[in-house]
Coordinates of C-alpha atoms and ligand atoms in Angstrom, one line a residue:
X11 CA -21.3 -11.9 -23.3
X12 CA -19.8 -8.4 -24.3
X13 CA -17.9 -6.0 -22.0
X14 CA -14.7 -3.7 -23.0
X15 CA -12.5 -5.1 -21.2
X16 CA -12.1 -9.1 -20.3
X17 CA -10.2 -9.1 -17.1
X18 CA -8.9 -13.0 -16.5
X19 CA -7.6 -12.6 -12.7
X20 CA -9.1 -11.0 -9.5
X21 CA -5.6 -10.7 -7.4
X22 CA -4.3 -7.3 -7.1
X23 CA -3.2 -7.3 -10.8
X24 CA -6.8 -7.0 -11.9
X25 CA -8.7 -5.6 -9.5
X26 CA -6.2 -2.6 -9.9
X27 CA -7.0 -2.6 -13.7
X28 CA -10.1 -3.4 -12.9
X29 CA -11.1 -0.6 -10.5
X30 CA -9.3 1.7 -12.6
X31 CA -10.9 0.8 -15.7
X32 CA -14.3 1.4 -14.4
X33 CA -13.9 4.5 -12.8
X34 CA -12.9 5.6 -16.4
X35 CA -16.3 4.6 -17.7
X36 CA -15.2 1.1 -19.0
X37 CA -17.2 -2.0 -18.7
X38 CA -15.3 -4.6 -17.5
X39 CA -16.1 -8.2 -16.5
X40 CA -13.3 -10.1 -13.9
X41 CA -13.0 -13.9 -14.4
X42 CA -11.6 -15.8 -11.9
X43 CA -11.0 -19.8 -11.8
X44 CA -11.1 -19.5 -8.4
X45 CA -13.9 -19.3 -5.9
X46 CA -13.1 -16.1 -4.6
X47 CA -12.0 -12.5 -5.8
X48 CA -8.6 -11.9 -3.8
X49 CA -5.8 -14.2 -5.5
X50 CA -2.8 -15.7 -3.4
X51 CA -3.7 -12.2 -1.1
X52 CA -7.3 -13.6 0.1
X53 CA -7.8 -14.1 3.9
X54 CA -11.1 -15.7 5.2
X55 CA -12.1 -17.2 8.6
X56 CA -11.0 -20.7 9.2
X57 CA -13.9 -22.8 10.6
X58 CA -12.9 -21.6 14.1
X59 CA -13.2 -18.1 13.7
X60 CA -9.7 -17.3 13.0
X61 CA -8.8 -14.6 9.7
X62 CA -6.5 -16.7 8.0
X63 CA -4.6 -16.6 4.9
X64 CA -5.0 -19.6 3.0
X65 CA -2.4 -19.3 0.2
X66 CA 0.3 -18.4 2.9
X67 CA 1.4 -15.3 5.2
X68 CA 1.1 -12.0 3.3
X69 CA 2.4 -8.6 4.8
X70 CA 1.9 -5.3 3.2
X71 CA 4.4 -3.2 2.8
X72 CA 6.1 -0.3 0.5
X73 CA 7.9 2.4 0.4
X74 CA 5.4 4.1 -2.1
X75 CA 3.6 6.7 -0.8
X76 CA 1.4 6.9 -3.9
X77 CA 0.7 3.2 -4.0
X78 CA -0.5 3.2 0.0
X79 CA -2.5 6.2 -0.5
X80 CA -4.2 4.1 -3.5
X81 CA -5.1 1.2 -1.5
X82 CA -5.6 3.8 1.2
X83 CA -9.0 4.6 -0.8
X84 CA -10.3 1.0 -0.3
X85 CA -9.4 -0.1 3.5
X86 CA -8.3 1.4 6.5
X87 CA -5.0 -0.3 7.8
X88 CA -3.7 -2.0 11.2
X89 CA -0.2 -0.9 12.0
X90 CA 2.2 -4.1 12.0
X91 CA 5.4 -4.5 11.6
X92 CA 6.5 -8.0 11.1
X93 CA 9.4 -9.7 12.9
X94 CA 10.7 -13.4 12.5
X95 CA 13.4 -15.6 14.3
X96 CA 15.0 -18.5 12.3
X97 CA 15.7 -21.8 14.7
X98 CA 18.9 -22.8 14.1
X99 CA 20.6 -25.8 15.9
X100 CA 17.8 -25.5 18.7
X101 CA 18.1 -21.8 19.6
X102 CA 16.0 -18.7 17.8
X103 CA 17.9 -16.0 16.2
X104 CA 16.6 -13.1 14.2
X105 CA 16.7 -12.8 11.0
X106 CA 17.6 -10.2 8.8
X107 CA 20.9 -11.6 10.9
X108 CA 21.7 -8.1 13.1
X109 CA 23.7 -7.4 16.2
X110 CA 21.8 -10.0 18.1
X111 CA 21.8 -12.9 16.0
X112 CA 25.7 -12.4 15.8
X113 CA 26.0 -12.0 19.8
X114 CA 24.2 -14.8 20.6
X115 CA 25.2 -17.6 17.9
X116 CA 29.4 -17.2 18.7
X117 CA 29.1 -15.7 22.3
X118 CA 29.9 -12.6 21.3
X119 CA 29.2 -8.9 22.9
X120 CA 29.6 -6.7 20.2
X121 CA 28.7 -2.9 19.8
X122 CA 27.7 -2.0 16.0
X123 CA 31.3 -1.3 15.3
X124 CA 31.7 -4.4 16.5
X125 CA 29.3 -6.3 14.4
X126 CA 30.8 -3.9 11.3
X127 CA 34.4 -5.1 11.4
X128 CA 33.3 -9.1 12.6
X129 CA 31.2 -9.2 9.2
X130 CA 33.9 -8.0 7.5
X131 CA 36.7 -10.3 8.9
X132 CA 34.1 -12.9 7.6
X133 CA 32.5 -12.3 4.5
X134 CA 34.3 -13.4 1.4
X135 CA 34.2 -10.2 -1.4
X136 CA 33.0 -11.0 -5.1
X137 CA 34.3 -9.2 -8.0
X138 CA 31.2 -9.5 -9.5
X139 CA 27.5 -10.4 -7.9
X140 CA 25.5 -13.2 -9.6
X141 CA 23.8 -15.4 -7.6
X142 CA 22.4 -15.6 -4.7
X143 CA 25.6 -17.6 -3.5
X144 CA 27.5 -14.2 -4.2
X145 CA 24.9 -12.3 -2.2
X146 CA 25.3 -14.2 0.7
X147 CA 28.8 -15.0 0.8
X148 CA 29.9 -11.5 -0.1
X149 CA 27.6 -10.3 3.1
X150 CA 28.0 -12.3 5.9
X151 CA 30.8 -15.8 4.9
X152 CA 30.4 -19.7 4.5
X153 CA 29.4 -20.0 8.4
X154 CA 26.2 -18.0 8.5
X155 CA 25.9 -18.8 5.1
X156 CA 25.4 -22.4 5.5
X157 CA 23.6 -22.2 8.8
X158 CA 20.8 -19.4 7.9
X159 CA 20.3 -19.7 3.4
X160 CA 21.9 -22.9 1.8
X161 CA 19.7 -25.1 3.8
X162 CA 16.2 -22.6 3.4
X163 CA 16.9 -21.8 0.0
X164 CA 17.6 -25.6 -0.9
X165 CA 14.0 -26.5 0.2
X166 CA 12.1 -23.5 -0.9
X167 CA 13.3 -23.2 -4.6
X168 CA 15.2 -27.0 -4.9
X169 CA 18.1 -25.4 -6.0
X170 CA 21.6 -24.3 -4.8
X171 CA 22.2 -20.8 -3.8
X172 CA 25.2 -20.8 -6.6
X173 CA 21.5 -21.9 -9.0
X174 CA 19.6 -18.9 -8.4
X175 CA 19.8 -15.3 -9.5
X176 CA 21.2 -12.6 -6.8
X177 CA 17.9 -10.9 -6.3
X178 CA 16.7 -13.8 -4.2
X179 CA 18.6 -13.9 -1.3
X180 CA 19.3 -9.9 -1.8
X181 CA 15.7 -9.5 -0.4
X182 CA 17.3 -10.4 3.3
X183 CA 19.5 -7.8 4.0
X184 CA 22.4 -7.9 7.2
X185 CA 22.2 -5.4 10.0
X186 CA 24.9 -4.7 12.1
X187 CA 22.3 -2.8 14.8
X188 CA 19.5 -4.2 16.8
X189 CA 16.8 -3.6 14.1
X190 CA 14.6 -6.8 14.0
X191 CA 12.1 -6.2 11.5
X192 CA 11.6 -7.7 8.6
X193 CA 11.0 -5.4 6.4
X194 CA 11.6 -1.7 7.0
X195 CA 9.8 -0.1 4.5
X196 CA 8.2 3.5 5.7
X197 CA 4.9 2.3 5.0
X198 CA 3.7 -1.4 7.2
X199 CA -0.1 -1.8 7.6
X200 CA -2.4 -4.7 7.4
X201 CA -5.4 -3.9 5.9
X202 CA -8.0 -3.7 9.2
X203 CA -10.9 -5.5 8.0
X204 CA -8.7 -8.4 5.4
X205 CA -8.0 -8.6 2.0
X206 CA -10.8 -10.0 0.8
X207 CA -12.8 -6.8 2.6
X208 CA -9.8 -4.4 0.1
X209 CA -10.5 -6.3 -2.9
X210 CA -14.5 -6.4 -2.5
X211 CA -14.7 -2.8 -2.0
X212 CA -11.8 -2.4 -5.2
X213 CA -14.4 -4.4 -7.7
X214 CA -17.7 -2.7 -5.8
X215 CA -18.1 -0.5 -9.1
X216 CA -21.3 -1.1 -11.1
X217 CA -19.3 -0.8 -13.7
X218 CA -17.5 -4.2 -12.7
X219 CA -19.2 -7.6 -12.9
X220 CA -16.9 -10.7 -10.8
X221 CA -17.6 -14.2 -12.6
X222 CA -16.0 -16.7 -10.3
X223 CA -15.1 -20.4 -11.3
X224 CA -14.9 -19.6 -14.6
X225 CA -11.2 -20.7 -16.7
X226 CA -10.0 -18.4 -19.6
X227 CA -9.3 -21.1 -21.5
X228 CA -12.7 -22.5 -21.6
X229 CA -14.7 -18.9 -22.6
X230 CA -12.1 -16.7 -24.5
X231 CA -13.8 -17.2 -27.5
X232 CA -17.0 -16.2 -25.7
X233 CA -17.0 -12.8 -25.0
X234 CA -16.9 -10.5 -26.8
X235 CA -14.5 -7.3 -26.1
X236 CA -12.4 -4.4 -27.0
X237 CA -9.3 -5.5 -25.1
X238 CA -8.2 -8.0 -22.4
X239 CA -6.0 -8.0 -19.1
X240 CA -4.2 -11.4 -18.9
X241 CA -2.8 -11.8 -14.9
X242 CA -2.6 -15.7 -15.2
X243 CA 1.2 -17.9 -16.3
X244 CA 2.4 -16.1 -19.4
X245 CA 3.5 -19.8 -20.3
X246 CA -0.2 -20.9 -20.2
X247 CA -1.7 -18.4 -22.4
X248 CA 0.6 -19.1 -25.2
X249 CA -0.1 -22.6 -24.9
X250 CA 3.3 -23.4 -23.6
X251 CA 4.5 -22.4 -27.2
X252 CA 8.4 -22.6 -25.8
X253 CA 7.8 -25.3 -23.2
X254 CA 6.7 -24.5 -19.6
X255 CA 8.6 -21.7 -17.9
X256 CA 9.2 -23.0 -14.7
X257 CA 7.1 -22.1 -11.2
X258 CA 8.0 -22.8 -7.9
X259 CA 4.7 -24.4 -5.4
X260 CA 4.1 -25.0 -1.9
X261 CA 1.7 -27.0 0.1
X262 CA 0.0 -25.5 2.7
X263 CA -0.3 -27.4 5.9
X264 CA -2.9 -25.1 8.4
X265 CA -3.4 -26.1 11.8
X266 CA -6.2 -24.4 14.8
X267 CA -4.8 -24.9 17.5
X268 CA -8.3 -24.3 20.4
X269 CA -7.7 -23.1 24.0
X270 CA -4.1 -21.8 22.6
X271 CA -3.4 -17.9 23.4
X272 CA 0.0 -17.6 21.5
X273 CA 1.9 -20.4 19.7
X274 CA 5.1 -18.9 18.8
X275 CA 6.6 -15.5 20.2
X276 CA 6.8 -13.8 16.4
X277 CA 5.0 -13.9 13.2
X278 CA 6.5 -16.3 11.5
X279 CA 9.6 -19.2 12.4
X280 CA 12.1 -19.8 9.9
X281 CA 13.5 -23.6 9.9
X282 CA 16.4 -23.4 7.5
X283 CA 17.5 -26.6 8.4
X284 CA 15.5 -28.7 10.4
X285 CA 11.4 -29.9 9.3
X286 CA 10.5 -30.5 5.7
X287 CA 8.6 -27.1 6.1
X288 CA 10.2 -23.7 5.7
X289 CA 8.6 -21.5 8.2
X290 CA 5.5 -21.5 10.2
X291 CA 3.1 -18.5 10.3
X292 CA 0.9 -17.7 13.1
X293 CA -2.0 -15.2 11.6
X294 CA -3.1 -13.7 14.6
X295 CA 0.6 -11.5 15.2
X296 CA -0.2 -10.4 11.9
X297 CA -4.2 -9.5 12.2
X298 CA -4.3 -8.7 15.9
X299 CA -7.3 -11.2 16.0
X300 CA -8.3 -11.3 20.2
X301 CA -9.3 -15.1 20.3
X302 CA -8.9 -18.2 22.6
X303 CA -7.4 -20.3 20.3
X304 CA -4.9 -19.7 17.5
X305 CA -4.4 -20.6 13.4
X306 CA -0.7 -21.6 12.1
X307 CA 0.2 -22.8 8.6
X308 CA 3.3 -24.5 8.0
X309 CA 4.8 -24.2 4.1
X310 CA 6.3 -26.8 2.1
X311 CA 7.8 -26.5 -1.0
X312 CA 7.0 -28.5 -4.2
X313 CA 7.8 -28.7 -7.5
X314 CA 4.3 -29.6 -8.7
X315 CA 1.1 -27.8 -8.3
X316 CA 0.2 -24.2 -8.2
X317 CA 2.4 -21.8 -9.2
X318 CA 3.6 -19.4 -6.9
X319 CA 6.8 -18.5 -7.3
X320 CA 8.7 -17.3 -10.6
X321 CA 12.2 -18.9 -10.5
X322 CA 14.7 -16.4 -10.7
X323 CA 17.8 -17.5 -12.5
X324 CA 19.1 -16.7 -16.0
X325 CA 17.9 -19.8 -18.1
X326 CA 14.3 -19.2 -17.1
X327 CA 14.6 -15.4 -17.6
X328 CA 15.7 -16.2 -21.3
X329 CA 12.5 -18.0 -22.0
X330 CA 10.6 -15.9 -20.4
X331 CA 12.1 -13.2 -22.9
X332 CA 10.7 -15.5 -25.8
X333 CA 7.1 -15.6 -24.0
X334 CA 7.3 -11.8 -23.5
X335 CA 8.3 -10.7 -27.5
X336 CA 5.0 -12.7 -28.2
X337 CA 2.9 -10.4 -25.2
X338 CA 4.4 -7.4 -26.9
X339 CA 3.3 -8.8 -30.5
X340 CA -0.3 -9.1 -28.8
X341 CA -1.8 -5.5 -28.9
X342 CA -5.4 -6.7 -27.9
X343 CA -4.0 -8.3 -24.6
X344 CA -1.9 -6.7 -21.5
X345 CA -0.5 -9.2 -19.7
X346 CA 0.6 -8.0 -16.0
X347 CA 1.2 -9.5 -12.1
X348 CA 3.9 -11.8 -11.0
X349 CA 2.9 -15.1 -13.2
X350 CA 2.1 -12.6 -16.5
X351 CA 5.0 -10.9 -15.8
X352 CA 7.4 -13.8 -14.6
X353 CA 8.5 -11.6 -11.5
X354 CA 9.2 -12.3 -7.6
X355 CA 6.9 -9.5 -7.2
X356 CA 5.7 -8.1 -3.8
X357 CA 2.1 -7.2 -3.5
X358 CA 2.9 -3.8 -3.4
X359 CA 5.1 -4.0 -7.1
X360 CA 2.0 -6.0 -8.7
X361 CA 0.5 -2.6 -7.7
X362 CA 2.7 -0.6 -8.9
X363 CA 2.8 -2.5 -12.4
X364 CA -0.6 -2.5 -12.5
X365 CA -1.3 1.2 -11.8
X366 CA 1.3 1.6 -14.8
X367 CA -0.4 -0.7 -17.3
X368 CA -3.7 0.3 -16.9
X369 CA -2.8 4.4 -17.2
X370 CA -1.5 3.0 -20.7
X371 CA -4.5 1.2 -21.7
X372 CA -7.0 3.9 -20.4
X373 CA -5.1 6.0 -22.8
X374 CA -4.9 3.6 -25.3
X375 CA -8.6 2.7 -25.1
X376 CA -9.5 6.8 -25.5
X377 CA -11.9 7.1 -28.5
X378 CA -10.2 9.3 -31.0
X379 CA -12.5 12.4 -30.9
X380 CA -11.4 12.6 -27.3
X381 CA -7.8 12.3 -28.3
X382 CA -8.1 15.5 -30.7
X383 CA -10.3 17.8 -28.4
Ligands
FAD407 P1 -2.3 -13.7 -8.2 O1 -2.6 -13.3 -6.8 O2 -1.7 -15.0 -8.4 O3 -3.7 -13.6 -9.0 C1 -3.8 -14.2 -10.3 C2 -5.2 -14.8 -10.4 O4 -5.4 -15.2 -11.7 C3 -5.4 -16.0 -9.5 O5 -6.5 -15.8 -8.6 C4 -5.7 -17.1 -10.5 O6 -6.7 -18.0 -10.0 C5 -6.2 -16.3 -11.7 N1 -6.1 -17.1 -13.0 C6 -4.9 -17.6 -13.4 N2 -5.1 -18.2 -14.6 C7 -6.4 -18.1 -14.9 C8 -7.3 -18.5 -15.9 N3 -6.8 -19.2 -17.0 N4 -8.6 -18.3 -15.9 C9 -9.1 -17.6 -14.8 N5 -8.4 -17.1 -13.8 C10 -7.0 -17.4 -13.8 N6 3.7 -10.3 -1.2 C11 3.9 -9.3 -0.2 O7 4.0 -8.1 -0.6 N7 4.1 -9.6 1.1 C12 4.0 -10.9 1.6 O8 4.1 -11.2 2.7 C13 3.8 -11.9 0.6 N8 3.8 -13.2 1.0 C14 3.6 -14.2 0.0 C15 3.6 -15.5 0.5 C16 3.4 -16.5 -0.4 C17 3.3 -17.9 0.1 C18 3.2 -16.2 -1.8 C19 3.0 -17.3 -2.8 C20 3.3 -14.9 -2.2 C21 3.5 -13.9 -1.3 N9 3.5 -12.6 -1.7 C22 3.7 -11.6 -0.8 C23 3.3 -12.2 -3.1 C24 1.9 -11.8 -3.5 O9 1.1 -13.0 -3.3 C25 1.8 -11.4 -5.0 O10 2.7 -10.4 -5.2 C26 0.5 -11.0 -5.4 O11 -0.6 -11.6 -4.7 C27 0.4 -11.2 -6.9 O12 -0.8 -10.7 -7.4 P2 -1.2 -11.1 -8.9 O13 -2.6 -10.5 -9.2 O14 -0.1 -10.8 -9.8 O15 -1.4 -12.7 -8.9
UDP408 N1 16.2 -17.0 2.8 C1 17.0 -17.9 3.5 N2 16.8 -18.0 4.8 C2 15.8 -17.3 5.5 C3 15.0 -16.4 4.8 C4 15.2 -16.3 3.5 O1 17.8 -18.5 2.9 O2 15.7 -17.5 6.8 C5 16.4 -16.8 1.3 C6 15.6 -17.9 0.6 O3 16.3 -18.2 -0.6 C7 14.3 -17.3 0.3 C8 14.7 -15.8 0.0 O4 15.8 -15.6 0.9 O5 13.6 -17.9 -0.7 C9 13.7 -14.8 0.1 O6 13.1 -14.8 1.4 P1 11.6 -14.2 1.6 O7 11.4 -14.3 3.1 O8 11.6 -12.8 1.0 O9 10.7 -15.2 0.8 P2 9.1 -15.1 0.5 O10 8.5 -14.5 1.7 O11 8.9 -14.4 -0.8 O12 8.8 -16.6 0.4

């Protein structure tokens, strides 16, 4: 086999270098040990006709232009704006914790002001923000703390909030208004048609040939190339020189639910404290799917099995460090995406990192005649 580029991943961290390389004349082949293109971001129709996504709810969002108007070229998009409730002690607040969740948990009817100066009669200031334990306790106290994150954040990473690194819990932010959204990024689209329907059109280049079911580690040595895109566990392609950098899994438990019109009133249900499982997504909030019945998927975290999640918290960052002077020592390989680059990455960010590694490889990869004219 011989191409110029050996692409080992088909989630968005290399079918952006993938599309890109190819529209700049390069032959690339994607390898995938899956059996599909799409990584954790592929959605397919359960066996009842629902668009599901089987590695766990993904919304798109950003608040890059440039990066929407990319994926822009390969979909058209579903406006959605995804809200979620956490049940806590029987009752379903929102969370981001606003106005309402504040209101209703202590009886409360506060104007913004309000909220402002109730938070702040509450929240316990740090000197200095470390951990997620900071975060939250600097925010909103020990009360909310404890009822809405140490519980969550317990099951989903099997740590204390006082274990993790501040950037985890800083994704939730606290709202002293009625805003319920999670996210409120200026951009918040589903692609229309699926994933899957993005990423086949992204790797639709003749200059682009998908092999699926087929491991790295099994056919480096045959094929033959200029240069390779590593997306997989940085761990794993050093052959866990260092020992294994840690990983965070989940199980996912999908149920159809037939003659059902609407499960749950949002998106997804956060269960910080109650159930084994974190949250529970219904998919058709988030596609718009019309259909009689209805698809859910509850998560629960593991500590064994696929990696999902990069663990954020200094000790792991360290060795990743170790992993990383040996990527930068490898000049025939870029390694990018949230397990090559050992970063809670949104999908929109793997873009973003991807779009930026591949403009340095395309002009890395110029032949020098091109260079001088
Ligand atoms: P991946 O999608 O993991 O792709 C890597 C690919 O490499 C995989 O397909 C894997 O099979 C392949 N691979 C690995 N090793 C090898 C090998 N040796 N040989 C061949 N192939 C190999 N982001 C959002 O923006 N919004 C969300 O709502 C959201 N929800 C999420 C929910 C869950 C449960 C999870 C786990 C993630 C979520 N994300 C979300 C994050 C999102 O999934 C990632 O940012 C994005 O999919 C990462 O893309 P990637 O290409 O870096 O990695
Ligand atoms: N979190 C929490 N309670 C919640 C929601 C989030 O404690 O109801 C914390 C928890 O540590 C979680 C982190 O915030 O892992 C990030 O949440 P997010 O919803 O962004 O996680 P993801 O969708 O990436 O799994």
């Amino acid at each position: 086999m011989k191409c110029d580029v050996l692409i080992v991943g088909a989630g968005f961290a290399g079918a952006v270098c993938a599309e890109r390389l190819a529209a700049a004349g390069k032959q690339v082949l994607v390898i995938d040990k899956r059996n599909h293109i799409g990584g954790n971001a592929y959605d397919c129709l359960d066996k009842n006709g629902v668009l599901i996504h089987p590695y766990g709810p993904h919304i798109f969002h950003t608040a890059s232009k440039r990066i929407f108007e990319y994926l822009s070229n390969f979909t058209d998009w579903r406006f959605y704006e995804h809200r979620v409730l956490a049940r806590v002690d029987g009752e379903y607040y929102p969370i981001p914790i606003n106005r309402t969740t504040i209101n209703k948990l202590y009886d409360l009817k506060l104007d913004e002001q309000g909220v402002t100066e109730y938070l702040e009669s509450v929240r316990e200031p740090r000197d200095r923000v470390a951990t997620s334990e900071d975060v939250v306790l600097s925010s909103v106290g020990q009360d909310l703390c404890e009822k809405f994150f140490r519980g969550y954040t317990r099951k989903q990473w099997g740590l204390d909030l006082s274990e993790l690194s501040a950037g985890v819990a800083a994704r939730i932010p606290t709202r002293s208004n009625d805003d319920d959204r999670y996210f409120t990024d200026s951009f918040q689209f589903m692609p229309a048609q699926g994933y899957t329907a993005m990423f086949e059109k992204m790797l639709s280049h003749p200059n682009i040939e998908v092999r699926l079911e087929e491991d790295f580690q099994a056919i480096k040595s045959t094929i033959e190339r200029q240069h390779t895109v590593y997306t997989g566990p940085i761990d794993t392609y050093f052959e866990y020189r260092y020992g294994k950098l840690p990983y965070r899994s989940l199980s996912f438990e999908h149920e159809h639910l037939g003659n059902t019109e609407q499960f749950q009133a949002t998106g997804t249900i956060n269960y910080p404290n109650e159930q084994e499982y974190t949250r529970i997504t219904e998919f058709k909030h988030l596609t718009g799917q019309q259909h009689d019945g209805t698809s859910i998927v509850r998560e629960y975290p593991q500590a064994e099995g696929e990696p999902y999640y990069p663990i954020p918290r200094p000790e792991n960052e360290a060795l990743f460090k170790r992993y990383n002077e040996l990527a930068d020592a490898t000049t025939d390989v870029t390694f990018v995406g949230r397990l090559a680059q050992y970063r809670y990455y949104n999908m929109d960010q793997v873009v973003g990192a991807a779009l930026k590694s591949v403009d340095e490889l395309i002009a890395a990869l110029k032949p020098a005649e091109e260079l001088v004219s």
